[in-house]
CSV table of C-alpha atoms in Angstrom, one decimal:
chain,number,residue,atom,x,y,z
F,1,VAL,CA,-2.9,-9.5,10.6
F,2,SER,CA,-1.0,-12.2,8.9
F,3,ASN,CA,-1.9,-12.5,5.2
F,4,ALA,CA,1.2,-13.5,3.2
F,5,GLY,CA,0.7,-16.6,1.1
F,6,VAL,CA,1.7,-18.4,-2.1
F,7,GLY,CA,-0.2,-21.2,-3.9
F,8,MET,CA,0.7,-24.5,-5.5
F,9,ALA,CA,-1.6,-26.9,-7.5
F,10,GLY,CA,-0.8,-29.9,-9.5
F,11,PRO,CA,0.4,-33.5,-9.4
F,12,LEU,CA,2.8,-34.1,-6.5
F,13,GLU,CA,5.4,-35.7,-8.8
F,14,CYS,CA,5.7,-32.5,-10.7
F,15,GLN,CA,6.5,-30.3,-7.7
F,16,SER,CA,10.1,-29.8,-6.7
F,17,MET,CA,11.2,-30.1,-3.1
F,18,ALA,CA,12.6,-26.6,-3.3
F,19,ALA,CA,9.3,-25.1,-4.4
F,20,MET,CA,7.5,-27.0,-1.6
F,21,GLN,CA,9.9,-25.8,1.0
F,22,SER,CA,9.6,-22.2,-0.3
F,23,LEU,CA,5.8,-22.4,0.0
F,24,MET,CA,6.0,-23.7,3.6
F,25,ASP,CA,8.5,-20.9,4.4
F,26,THR,CA,6.0,-18.3,3.4
F,27,ASN,CA,2.7,-19.8,4.4
F,28,PHE,CA,3.7,-21.3,7.7
F,29,PHE,CA,7.0,-20.1,8.9
F,30,GLY,CA,6.2,-16.6,7.8
F,31,LEU,CA,3.3,-16.7,10.3
F,32,VAL,CA,5.5,-18.2,13.0
F,33,ARG,CA,8.2,-15.5,12.6
F,34,LEU,CA,5.5,-12.8,12.8
F,35,VAL,CA,3.9,-14.2,15.9
F,36,LYS,CA,7.3,-14.6,17.6
F,37,GLU,CA,7.8,-10.9,17.1
F,38,VAL,CA,4.5,-9.6,18.3
F,39,LEU,CA,3.4,-12.1,21.0
F,40,PRO,CA,5.9,-11.2,23.7
F,41,ASP,CA,4.8,-7.5,23.8
F,42,MET,CA,1.2,-8.5,23.7
F,43,LYS,CA,1.8,-10.8,26.7
F,44,ARG,CA,3.5,-8.0,28.6
F,45,ARG,CA,0.6,-5.6,27.9
F,46,ARG,CA,-1.9,-8.4,28.6
F,47,GLY,CA,-3.8,-7.5,25.5
F,48,GLY,CA,-3.8,-8.0,21.7
F,49,HIS,CA,-5.4,-9.7,18.8
F,50,ILE,CA,-3.6,-11.8,16.1
F,51,VAL,CA,-5.7,-12.3,13.0
F,52,VAL,CA,-4.5,-15.0,10.6
F,53,ILE,CA,-5.8,-15.4,7.0
F,54,SER,CA,-6.0,-19.2,6.7
F,55,SER,CA,-8.2,-21.2,4.3
F,56,ILE,CA,-11.0,-23.7,4.1
F,57,MET,CA,-8.1,-25.9,3.0
F,58,GLY,CA,-6.7,-25.7,6.5
F,59,LEU,CA,-9.8,-27.8,7.5
F,60,GLN,CA,-10.2,-30.0,4.4
F,61,GLY,CA,-7.6,-31.2,1.9
F,62,ILE,CA,-8.5,-30.8,-1.8
F,63,VAL,CA,-7.3,-33.0,-4.6
F,64,PHE,CA,-4.1,-31.6,-6.3
F,65,ASN,CA,-3.6,-29.1,-3.5
F,66,ASP,CA,-1.5,-31.4,-1.3
F,67,ILE,CA,1.3,-29.0,-0.3
F,68,TYR,CA,-0.8,-25.8,-0.1
F,69,ALA,CA,-3.4,-27.7,2.1
F,70,ALA,CA,-0.5,-29.0,4.2
F,71,SER,CA,0.7,-25.5,4.8
F,72,LYS,CA,-2.7,-24.3,5.9
F,73,PHE,CA,-3.2,-27.4,8.1
F,74,ALA,CA,0.1,-26.4,9.8
F,75,VAL,CA,-1.3,-22.9,10.3
F,76,GLU,CA,-4.4,-24.2,11.9
F,77,GLY,CA,-2.6,-26.6,14.2
F,78,PHE,CA,-0.1,-23.9,15.2
F,79,CYS,CA,-2.9,-21.4,16.1
F,80,GLU,CA,-5.0,-24.1,17.8
F,81,SER,CA,-2.1,-25.1,20.0
F,82,LEU,CA,-1.3,-21.5,20.8
F,83,VAL,CA,-4.7,-20.0,21.5
F,84,VAL,CA,-5.2,-21.4,25.0
F,85,GLN,CA,-1.9,-20.0,26.2
F,86,ALA,CA,-2.6,-16.7,24.5
F,87,LEU,CA,-6.0,-16.4,26.2
F,88,ARG,CA,-4.2,-16.6,29.6
F,89,PHE,CA,-2.6,-13.3,28.7
F,90,ASN,CA,-5.8,-11.8,27.2
F,91,VAL,CA,-4.5,-12.2,23.7
F,92,ALA,CA,-7.0,-13.3,21.1
F,93,ILE,CA,-6.2,-15.4,18.0
F,94,SER,CA,-8.6,-15.6,15.1
F,95,LEU,CA,-8.4,-17.7,11.9
F,96,VAL,CA,-10.3,-16.3,8.9
F,97,GLU,CA,-11.0,-19.2,6.5
F,98,PRO,CA,-12.0,-18.2,3.0
F,99,GLY,CA,-12.9,-20.6,0.2
F,100,PRO,CA,-12.1,-19.5,-3.4
F,101,VAL,CA,-11.3,-15.8,-3.8
F,102,MET,CA,-11.2,-14.1,-7.2
F,103,THR,CA,-7.8,-12.4,-7.3
F,104,GLU,CA,-4.7,-12.2,-9.4
F,105,PHE,CA,-3.3,-14.8,-7.0
F,106,GLU,CA,-5.6,-17.5,-8.4
F,107,THR,CA,-5.5,-16.3,-12.0
F,108,LYS,CA,-1.7,-16.5,-12.0
F,109,LEU,CA,-1.8,-19.9,-10.3
F,110,TYR,CA,-4.0,-21.4,-13.0
F,111,GLU,CA,-2.2,-19.8,-15.8
F,112,GLU,CA,1.0,-21.4,-14.6
F,113,ALA,CA,-0.7,-24.7,-14.2
F,114,GLU,CA,-2.0,-24.7,-17.7
F,115,ARG,CA,1.6,-24.1,-19.1
F,116,ALA,CA,3.4,-26.5,-16.7
F,117,ASP,CA,5.2,-29.7,-17.8
F,118,TYR,CA,3.5,-32.8,-16.6
F,119,SER,CA,5.9,-35.3,-18.1
F,120,ARG,CA,7.1,-36.4,-14.6
F,121,THR,CA,3.7,-37.9,-13.8
F,122,ASP,CA,1.8,-40.6,-15.6
F,123,PRO,CA,-0.6,-39.7,-18.5
F,124,GLU,CA,-3.7,-40.6,-16.5
F,125,THR,CA,-2.9,-38.3,-13.6
F,126,ALA,CA,-1.9,-35.5,-16.1
F,127,GLU,CA,-5.3,-36.0,-17.8
F,128,ILE,CA,-7.2,-35.9,-14.6
F,129,PHE,CA,-5.5,-32.7,-13.5
F,130,THR,CA,-5.7,-30.7,-16.8
F,131,ASN,CA,-9.2,-31.9,-18.0
F,132,LEU,CA,-11.0,-32.5,-14.8
F,133,TYR,CA,-9.5,-30.4,-12.0
F,134,LEU,CA,-8.6,-27.2,-13.8
F,135,ARG,CA,-11.9,-27.1,-15.7
F,136,ASN,CA,-14.0,-27.7,-12.6
F,137,SER,CA,-11.9,-25.3,-10.5
F,138,LYS,CA,-12.7,-22.5,-13.0
F,139,ASP,CA,-16.4,-23.2,-12.6
F,140,VAL,CA,-16.1,-23.3,-8.8
F,141,PHE,CA,-14.4,-19.9,-8.7
F,142,ALA,CA,-16.9,-18.4,-11.1
F,143,SER,CA,-19.8,-19.7,-9.1
F,144,LEU,CA,-18.7,-19.6,-5.5
F,145,GLY,CA,-15.7,-17.3,-5.5
F,146,GLN,CA,-15.7,-14.2,-3.2
F,147,THR,CA,-14.2,-10.8,-3.9
F,148,PRO,CA,-11.2,-9.5,-1.9
F,149,GLU,CA,-13.5,-6.7,-0.6
F,150,ASP,CA,-15.9,-9.4,0.8
F,151,ILE,CA,-13.0,-11.1,2.6
F,152,ALA,CA,-11.8,-7.7,3.9
F,153,GLU,CA,-15.3,-7.1,5.3
F,154,HIS,CA,-15.3,-10.5,7.1
F,155,THR,CA,-11.9,-9.8,8.5
F,156,LEU,CA,-13.0,-6.3,9.7
F,157,ARG,CA,-15.9,-7.9,11.5
F,158,VAL,CA,-13.6,-10.4,13.2
F,159,ILE,CA,-11.2,-7.5,14.3
F,160,GLU,CA,-14.1,-5.4,15.7
F,161,ALA,CA,-15.9,-8.3,17.5
F,162,ALA,CA,-16.3,-7.8,21.2
F,163,ARG,CA,-15.4,-11.4,21.7
F,164,PRO,CA,-13.3,-12.4,18.6
F,165,PRO,CA,-14.0,-15.9,17.3
F,166,PHE,CA,-11.2,-18.4,17.0
F,167,ARG,CA,-12.5,-19.6,13.6
F,168,HIS,CA,-14.5,-17.6,11.1
F,169,GLN,CA,-15.5,-19.2,7.7
F,170,THR,CA,-16.4,-16.6,5.1
F,171,ASN,CA,-18.3,-18.8,2.7
F,172,VAL,CA,-21.3,-20.8,4.0
F,173,ALA,CA,-21.2,-23.0,0.8
F,174,TYR,CA,-18.2,-24.8,2.3
F,175,THR,CA,-19.6,-25.6,5.7
F,176,PRO,CA,-21.1,-29.0,4.7
F,177,MET,CA,-17.7,-30.0,3.2
F,178,ALA,CA,-15.9,-29.3,6.4
F,179,ALA,CA,-18.6,-31.0,8.4
F,180,LEU,CA,-18.2,-34.3,6.6
F,181,LYS,CA,-14.9,-35.0,8.5
F,182,HIS,CA,-16.6,-34.5,11.9
F,183,ALA,CA,-19.7,-36.6,10.9
F,184,ASP,CA,-17.5,-39.7,10.4
F,185,PRO,CA,-14.2,-39.8,12.3
F,186,SER,CA,-13.0,-42.8,10.2
F,187,GLY,CA,-12.8,-40.5,7.1
F,188,ALA,CA,-14.7,-42.9,4.9
F,189,LEU,CA,-17.7,-40.6,4.4
F,190,MET,CA,-15.6,-37.7,3.4
F,191,THR,CA,-13.3,-39.7,1.1
F,192,ASP,CA,-16.2,-41.5,-0.6
F,193,ALA,CA,-18.1,-38.2,-1.2
F,194,PHE,CA,-15.1,-36.4,-2.7
F,195,TYR,CA,-14.2,-39.4,-4.9
F,196,LYS,CA,-17.7,-39.5,-6.4
F,197,LEU,CA,-17.7,-35.7,-6.8
F,198,VAL,CA,-14.5,-35.7,-8.7
F,199,PHE,CA,-14.7,-39.0,-10.7
F,200,LYS,CA,-18.4,-39.8,-11.1
F,201,TYR,CA,-20.5,-36.7,-10.9
F,202,ASP,CA,-18.2,-34.0,-12.3
F,203,THR,CA,-20.6,-33.2,-15.1
F,204,VAL,CA,-23.4,-32.7,-12.6
F,205,LEU,CA,-21.1,-30.6,-10.5
F,206,ARG,CA,-20.2,-28.3,-13.4
F,207,LEU,CA,-23.8,-27.9,-14.6
F,208,SER,CA,-25.0,-27.1,-11.0
F,209,LEU,CA,-22.3,-24.5,-10.6
F,210,ARG,CA,-23.2,-22.9,-13.9
């Protein structure tokens, strides 16, 4: 089970390249290093199961989560490319894709975001992040967030499955969000829906979550 991960949220201009590279080294290359170690023996035994804790953000990018989403997209692409070869050797690969999970991971991330310096971006972007994104995110976590125990139960079901699924989403509330991309290959439907959700209907969003 590959579970190591770090988060990053905020305006792109405020993130250092070193921090971005460190995140990718943990979230993506950490997984690659692990798979490189375990896969050869699984191939020799012609049996095994690699379970990767991914994220709904590996399927759908979220505003102000550019680098974190990129790392999870990389995880998804890596596993999707590897799964067919692995099946040839009777090795299963499963991606567990949670939405928001209420842990110290997120608490620390948002505490750091509230204290961060946003002088490297323009005032409008800083305002959108601090007064729209952070406020809405707290409501999303309070309303839709799962517990670590719930994610553990989902992961256990994937591990014990007679025919392990390649992808397993833990929160049905996010299924429509991911489906928007497949409904319109041009991306217009998804982009328009998220733009309106963030900039036009954020008050309705918060009220509905509460």
